[in-house]
Structure formats: structure tokens, C-alpha cells
Amino acid sequence: MRAVIPDADSMHEFGRTVAGLLQAGDLIVLTGPLGAGKTTFTRGLGEGLQVRGSVTSPTFVLARTHPSTIGGPPLVHVDAYRLGSALELDDLDIDFVRSIVVVEWGRGMLNGIADSWLDIEIERPVGASQAAASVVADEAEVLDLDEPRTVTVTPHGPRWPKEFDGDFAPTGP
């Protein structure tokens, strides 16, 4: 499935929608450049799963667990940017079976960890950001621009159908 997400609010809502499809043992791998919307998506996912705690980027702690407030599985949010291999991801001792796990920057680190996952790639427009960089002085502001993102969801393994028909494609304003 491929969809254009028009803004940050829609990316958040997309996460909420995907949350309705998930169950304990599910794994999502998020790929995209800095500022693409990975954490915004995960924040919406956490809201949809009704977990406790503010979902923020786990860059400095590597993994953060958010328990469910409704008796569901916890959300484990992992930032694999500084990890070098699947072995290092495995060393985090994450309960993949009883949790819903989101791994940012985790593409290529799932060997032996899971047989099914959703790969979600978020692309941000390059030309628009470069044009904005010439107008906006602060580089961090450029990363936060509320521009459309292209999201590609690729299912892997027996848990997910081979092709999504767009049932959870977000609707823009």
C-alpha cells in the first residue's frame, strides 16, 4: 500500500488507524530520514493502543515501554539508529511475543527476531525542504515543516496479507 499523508495531524491519525489492526506479537519497522514523521506515527499508534506515558523518540534510551491502560499489550518503541546488528537488538531483551514493537531505523535487523512484520517507509519531499531551507534560517525548523509524506506499507510473513487494499490509508483534510 502506498499513500500520501498530507500533514502531521494525518500522520498521527494514520498511526491511530494502524493501531486498530495490531495485536500482541506484532512488529513494525519504521524507515525514513530525520523529520519524516516516524515518531509522530508512533505517537498516534500509542494513542490508538491507549498506552500510558508520552510517546517520544527513544534515541538516548534505545527502547521505551509504554504499558497499556486498558489491559492490552504494551507498546515497545525502539530506536535502532545506534545499534549495529540484530544481535544488539536482541540484547535489549524485548518481549516481542507479548508486546507490540515499533523499531525506528530497524530495517535489516530482524534476522531471527520475527517471521512477520510491517515495514513502513516514510518519505519526505526533497525539493520542498531544500527550497524551505533557503527561506528558514534554523535547520531544525526545516525538519519540522508540515509537508506531505509518502508512506509505503510492505507486509512480510504469514501474519499479514501479501497486498493491502488501502483499508487503512489515511484520509486527508
PDB file of C-alpha atoms in Angstrom:
ATOM      1  CA  MET A   1       0.000   0.000   0.000  1.00  0.00           C
ATOM      2  CA  ARG A   2       1.251   3.441  -0.861  1.00  0.00           C
ATOM      3  CA  ALA A   3      -0.414   6.660   0.327  1.00  0.00           C
ATOM      4  CA  VAL A   4       0.311  10.352   0.616  1.00  0.00           C
ATOM      5  CA  ILE A   5      -0.134  11.685   4.143  1.00  0.00           C
ATOM      6  CA  PRO A   6      -0.837  15.423   3.825  1.00  0.00           C
ATOM      7  CA  ASP A   7       0.364  16.672   7.225  1.00  0.00           C
ATOM      8  CA  ALA A   8       1.490  15.786  10.768  1.00  0.00           C
ATOM      9  CA  ASP A   9      -2.077  15.503  12.093  1.00  0.00           C
ATOM     10  CA  SER A  10      -2.882  12.971   9.374  1.00  0.00           C
ATOM     11  CA  MET A  11       0.331  11.019  10.144  1.00  0.00           C
ATOM     12  CA  HIS A  12      -0.776  10.878  13.792  1.00  0.00           C
ATOM     13  CA  GLU A  13      -4.229   9.684  12.698  1.00  0.00           C
ATOM     14  CA  PHE A  14      -2.632   7.090  10.414  1.00  0.00           C
ATOM     15  CA  GLY A  15      -0.851   5.681  13.491  1.00  0.00           C
ATOM     16  CA  ARG A  16      -4.181   5.553  15.367  1.00  0.00           C
ATOM     17  CA  THR A  17      -5.743   3.678  12.458  1.00  0.00           C
ATOM     18  CA  VAL A  18      -2.921   1.141  12.203  1.00  0.00           C
ATOM     19  CA  ALA A  19      -3.209   0.542  15.972  1.00  0.00           C
ATOM     20  CA  GLY A  20      -6.634  -0.981  15.357  1.00  0.00           C
ATOM     21  CA  LEU A  21      -5.021  -3.753  13.288  1.00  0.00           C
ATOM     22  CA  LEU A  22      -2.389  -4.765  15.828  1.00  0.00           C
ATOM     23  CA  GLN A  23      -2.161  -7.442  18.466  1.00  0.00           C
ATOM     24  CA  ALA A  24       0.473  -8.786  20.836  1.00  0.00           C
ATOM     25  CA  GLY A  25       3.446 -10.125  18.897  1.00  0.00           C
ATOM     26  CA  ASP A  26       3.164  -7.616  16.061  1.00  0.00           C
ATOM     27  CA  LEU A  27       6.229  -5.774  14.864  1.00  0.00           C
ATOM     28  CA  ILE A  28       6.503  -2.589  12.820  1.00  0.00           C
ATOM     29  CA  VAL A  29       9.757  -1.394  11.289  1.00  0.00           C
ATOM     30  CA  LEU A  30       9.806   2.335  10.508  1.00  0.00           C
ATOM     31  CA  THR A  31      12.223   3.731   7.958  1.00  0.00           C
ATOM     32  CA  GLY A  32      12.682   7.323   6.894  1.00  0.00           C
ATOM     33  CA  PRO A  33      15.026  10.273   7.249  1.00  0.00           C
ATOM     34  CA  LEU A  34      15.162  12.595  10.243  1.00  0.00           C
ATOM     35  CA  GLY A  35      11.943  14.552  10.490  1.00  0.00           C
ATOM     36  CA  ALA A  36       9.993  12.148   8.273  1.00  0.00           C
ATOM     37  CA  GLY A  37       7.283  11.520  10.864  1.00  0.00           C
ATOM     38  CA  LYS A  38       8.315   8.208  12.441  1.00  0.00           C
ATOM     39  CA  THR A  39       7.743   9.415  15.997  1.00  0.00           C
ATOM     40  CA  THR A  40       4.550  11.262  15.022  1.00  0.00           C
ATOM     41  CA  PHE A  41       3.220   7.998  13.584  1.00  0.00           C
ATOM     42  CA  THR A  42       4.257   6.117  16.741  1.00  0.00           C
ATOM     43  CA  ARG A  43       2.631   8.753  18.961  1.00  0.00           C
ATOM     44  CA  GLY A  44      -0.651   8.154  17.098  1.00  0.00           C
ATOM     45  CA  LEU A  45      -0.139   4.407  17.392  1.00  0.00           C
ATOM     46  CA  GLY A  46       0.319   4.761  21.155  1.00  0.00           C
ATOM     47  CA  GLU A  47      -2.838   6.850  21.413  1.00  0.00           C
ATOM     48  CA  GLY A  48      -4.769   4.253  19.413  1.00  0.00           C
ATOM     49  CA  LEU A  49      -3.457   1.471  21.652  1.00  0.00           C
ATOM     50  CA  GLN A  50      -4.269   3.557  24.740  1.00  0.00           C
ATOM     51  CA  VAL A  51      -0.871   3.228  26.364  1.00  0.00           C
ATOM     52  CA  ARG A  52       0.486   5.163  29.318  1.00  0.00           C
ATOM     53  CA  GLY A  53       3.161   7.808  29.003  1.00  0.00           C
ATOM     54  CA  SER A  54       4.135  10.311  26.399  1.00  0.00           C
ATOM     55  CA  VAL A  55       5.473   8.638  23.258  1.00  0.00           C
ATOM     56  CA  THR A  56       8.706  10.418  22.407  1.00  0.00           C
ATOM     57  CA  SER A  57      11.757   9.375  20.438  1.00  0.00           C
ATOM     58  CA  PRO A  58      13.773   6.820  22.448  1.00  0.00           C
ATOM     59  CA  THR A  59      17.039   7.957  20.850  1.00  0.00           C
ATOM     60  CA  PHE A  60      19.027   8.177  24.081  1.00  0.00           C
ATOM     61  CA  VAL A  61      17.470   5.228  25.930  1.00  0.00           C
ATOM     62  CA  LEU A  62      17.251   2.924  22.862  1.00  0.00           C
ATOM     63  CA  ALA A  63      13.905   1.428  23.948  1.00  0.00           C
ATOM     64  CA  ARG A  64      10.942   2.674  25.931  1.00  0.00           C
ATOM     65  CA  THR A  65       7.995   0.538  27.094  1.00  0.00           C
ATOM     66  CA  HIS A  66       4.522   2.045  27.366  1.00  0.00           C
ATOM     67  CA  PRO A  67       2.109  -0.170  29.349  1.00  0.00           C
ATOM     68  CA  SER A  68      -1.489  -0.401  28.204  1.00  0.00           C
ATOM     69  CA  THR A  69      -4.120   1.464  30.224  1.00  0.00           C
ATOM     70  CA  ILE A  70      -6.847  -0.943  29.057  1.00  0.00           C
ATOM     71  CA  GLY A  71      -5.256  -4.357  29.647  1.00  0.00           C
ATOM     72  CA  GLY A  72      -3.846  -4.708  26.139  1.00  0.00           C
ATOM     73  CA  PRO A  73      -0.266  -5.416  25.145  1.00  0.00           C
ATOM     74  CA  PRO A  74       2.379  -2.812  25.922  1.00  0.00           C
ATOM     75  CA  LEU A  75       3.923  -0.718  23.165  1.00  0.00           C
ATOM     76  CA  VAL A  76       7.702  -1.009  22.979  1.00  0.00           C
ATOM     77  CA  HIS A  77       9.248   1.857  20.992  1.00  0.00           C
ATOM     78  CA  VAL A  78      12.836   1.194  19.889  1.00  0.00           C
ATOM     79  CA  ASP A  79      15.346   3.474  18.210  1.00  0.00           C
ATOM     80  CA  ALA A  80      17.874   1.207  16.480  1.00  0.00           C
ATOM     81  CA  TYR A  81      19.879   4.031  14.911  1.00  0.00           C
ATOM     82  CA  ARG A  82      22.940   3.375  17.096  1.00  0.00           C
ATOM     83  CA  LEU A  83      22.613  -0.418  17.025  1.00  0.00           C
ATOM     84  CA  GLY A  84      24.904  -2.346  14.735  1.00  0.00           C
ATOM     85  CA  SER A  85      23.124  -5.663  14.304  1.00  0.00           C
ATOM     86  CA  ALA A  86      20.185  -7.920  15.096  1.00  0.00           C
ATOM     87  CA  LEU A  87      22.250  -9.306  17.984  1.00  0.00           C
ATOM     88  CA  GLU A  88      22.359  -5.875  19.617  1.00  0.00           C
ATOM     89  CA  LEU A  89      18.607  -5.532  19.132  1.00  0.00           C
ATOM     90  CA  ASP A  90      18.149  -8.964  20.712  1.00  0.00           C
ATOM     91  CA  ASP A  91      20.356  -7.857  23.638  1.00  0.00           C
ATOM     92  CA  LEU A  92      17.700  -5.281  24.581  1.00  0.00           C
ATOM     93  CA  ASP A  93      15.669  -8.265  25.874  1.00  0.00           C
ATOM     94  CA  ILE A  94      12.380  -7.058  24.406  1.00  0.00           C
ATOM     95  CA  ASP A  95       9.316  -9.245  24.941  1.00  0.00           C
ATOM     96  CA  PHE A  96       8.366  -9.478  21.261  1.00  0.00           C
ATOM     97  CA  VAL A  97       5.721 -12.148  21.906  1.00  0.00           C
ATOM     98  CA  ARG A  98       3.583 -10.206  24.411  1.00  0.00           C
ATOM     99  CA  SER A  99       4.200  -6.669  23.118  1.00  0.00           C
ATOM    100  CA  ILE A 100       3.570  -4.550  20.074  1.00  0.00           C
ATOM    101  CA  VAL A 101       7.021  -3.411  18.997  1.00  0.00           C
ATOM    102  CA  VAL A 102       7.915  -0.448  16.787  1.00  0.00           C
ATOM    103  CA  VAL A 103      11.544  -0.234  15.666  1.00  0.00           C
ATOM    104  CA  GLU A 104      12.728   3.008  14.098  1.00  0.00           C
ATOM    105  CA  TRP A 105      15.799   2.581  11.878  1.00  0.00           C
ATOM    106  CA  GLY A 106      15.402  -1.214  12.150  1.00  0.00           C
ATOM    107  CA  ARG A 107      15.399  -2.286   8.535  1.00  0.00           C
ATOM    108  CA  GLY A 108      17.805  -5.214   8.092  1.00  0.00           C
ATOM    109  CA  MET A 109      17.960  -6.027  11.820  1.00  0.00           C
ATOM    110  CA  LEU A 110      15.175  -8.592  12.033  1.00  0.00           C
ATOM    111  CA  ASN A 111      17.091 -11.753  11.118  1.00  0.00           C
ATOM    112  CA  GLY A 112      15.881 -14.391  13.562  1.00  0.00           C
ATOM    113  CA  ILE A 113      13.812 -11.886  15.564  1.00  0.00           C
ATOM    114  CA  ALA A 114      10.460 -12.195  13.792  1.00  0.00           C
ATOM    115  CA  ASP A 115       8.895 -14.057  10.915  1.00  0.00           C
ATOM    116  CA  SER A 116       6.222 -11.400  10.282  1.00  0.00           C
ATOM    117  CA  TRP A 117       6.288  -7.616  10.364  1.00  0.00           C
ATOM    118  CA  LEU A 118       5.049  -4.491   8.669  1.00  0.00           C
ATOM    119  CA  ASP A 119       7.697  -2.383   7.010  1.00  0.00           C
ATOM    120  CA  ILE A 120       6.557   1.241   6.895  1.00  0.00           C
ATOM    121  CA  GLU A 121       8.728   3.625   4.911  1.00  0.00           C
ATOM    122  CA  ILE A 122       8.055   7.338   5.202  1.00  0.00           C
ATOM    123  CA  GLU A 123       9.480   9.599   2.512  1.00  0.00           C
ATOM    124  CA  ARG A 124       9.595  13.363   2.855  1.00  0.00           C
ATOM    125  CA  PRO A 125       9.753  15.634  -0.181  1.00  0.00           C
ATOM    126  CA  VAL A 126      13.305  16.631  -1.004  1.00  0.00           C
ATOM    127  CA  GLY A 127      12.745  19.636  -3.247  1.00  0.00           C
ATOM    128  CA  ALA A 128      10.296  21.391  -0.928  1.00  0.00           C
ATOM    129  CA  SER A 129      12.602  21.002   2.068  1.00  0.00           C
ATOM    130  CA  GLN A 130      15.549  22.343   0.125  1.00  0.00           C
ATOM    131  CA  ALA A 131      13.525  25.351  -1.013  1.00  0.00           C
ATOM    132  CA  ALA A 132      12.361  25.965   2.548  1.00  0.00           C
ATOM    133  CA  ALA A 133      15.952  25.756   3.801  1.00  0.00           C
ATOM    134  CA  SER A 134      16.767  28.824   1.740  1.00  0.00           C
ATOM    135  CA  VAL A 135      13.964  30.750   3.497  1.00  0.00           C
ATOM    136  CA  VAL A 136      14.136  29.316   7.039  1.00  0.00           C
ATOM    137  CA  ALA A 137      17.308  30.065   8.972  1.00  0.00           C
ATOM    138  CA  ASP A 138      17.036  27.215  11.523  1.00  0.00           C
ATOM    139  CA  GLU A 139      17.725  23.745  10.081  1.00  0.00           C
ATOM    140  CA  ALA A 140      15.564  22.155  12.812  1.00  0.00           C
ATOM    141  CA  GLU A 141      12.608  24.186  11.554  1.00  0.00           C
ATOM    142  CA  VAL A 142      13.094  22.695   8.092  1.00  0.00           C
ATOM    143  CA  LEU A 143      12.785  19.164   9.548  1.00  0.00           C
ATOM    144  CA  ASP A 144       9.543  20.167  11.270  1.00  0.00           C
ATOM    145  CA  LEU A 145       7.847  21.575   8.171  1.00  0.00           C
ATOM    146  CA  ASP A 146       4.336  20.210   7.801  1.00  0.00           C
ATOM    147  CA  GLU A 147       4.733  18.822   4.299  1.00  0.00           C
ATOM    148  CA  PRO A 148       3.057  15.806   2.680  1.00  0.00           C
ATOM    149  CA  ARG A 149       4.814  12.482   3.223  1.00  0.00           C
ATOM    150  CA  THR A 150       4.603   9.387   1.055  1.00  0.00           C
ATOM    151  CA  VAL A 151       4.098   6.219   3.096  1.00  0.00           C
ATOM    152  CA  THR A 152       4.701   2.734   1.743  1.00  0.00           C
ATOM    153  CA  VAL A 153       3.499  -0.223   3.827  1.00  0.00           C
ATOM    154  CA  THR A 154       5.029  -3.579   2.912  1.00  0.00           C
ATOM    155  CA  PRO A 155       3.848  -6.699   4.748  1.00  0.00           C
ATOM    156  CA  HIS A 156       6.262  -9.542   5.499  1.00  0.00           C
ATOM    157  CA  GLY A 157       5.477 -13.056   6.694  1.00  0.00           C
ATOM    158  CA  PRO A 158       2.374 -15.121   7.369  1.00  0.00           C
ATOM    159  CA  ARG A 159       0.684 -12.662   9.775  1.00  0.00           C
ATOM    160  CA  TRP A 160      -0.037 -10.082   7.070  1.00  0.00           C
ATOM    161  CA  PRO A 161      -1.771 -10.359   3.702  1.00  0.00           C
ATOM    162  CA  LYS A 162       0.579 -10.017   0.753  1.00  0.00           C
ATOM    163  CA  GLU A 163      -1.201  -6.945  -0.575  1.00  0.00           C
ATOM    164  CA  PHE A 164      -3.007  -4.253   1.331  1.00  0.00           C
ATOM    165  CA  ASP A 165      -6.013  -2.817  -0.446  1.00  0.00           C
ATOM    166  CA  GLY A 166      -5.696   0.579   1.216  1.00  0.00           C
ATOM    167  CA  ASP A 167      -8.209  -0.143   4.016  1.00  0.00           C
ATOM    168  CA  PHE A 168      -6.145   1.839   6.470  1.00  0.00           C
ATOM    169  CA  ALA A 169      -4.983   4.530   4.117  1.00  0.00           C
ATOM    170  CA  PRO A 170      -5.393   7.858   5.886  1.00  0.00           C
ATOM    171  CA  THR A 171      -7.855  10.402   4.722  1.00  0.00           C
ATOM    172  CA  GLY A 172      -6.581  13.932   4.376  1.00  0.00           C
ATOM    173  CA  PRO A 173      -8.419  17.089   5.390  1.00  0.00           C
TER     174      PRO A 173
END
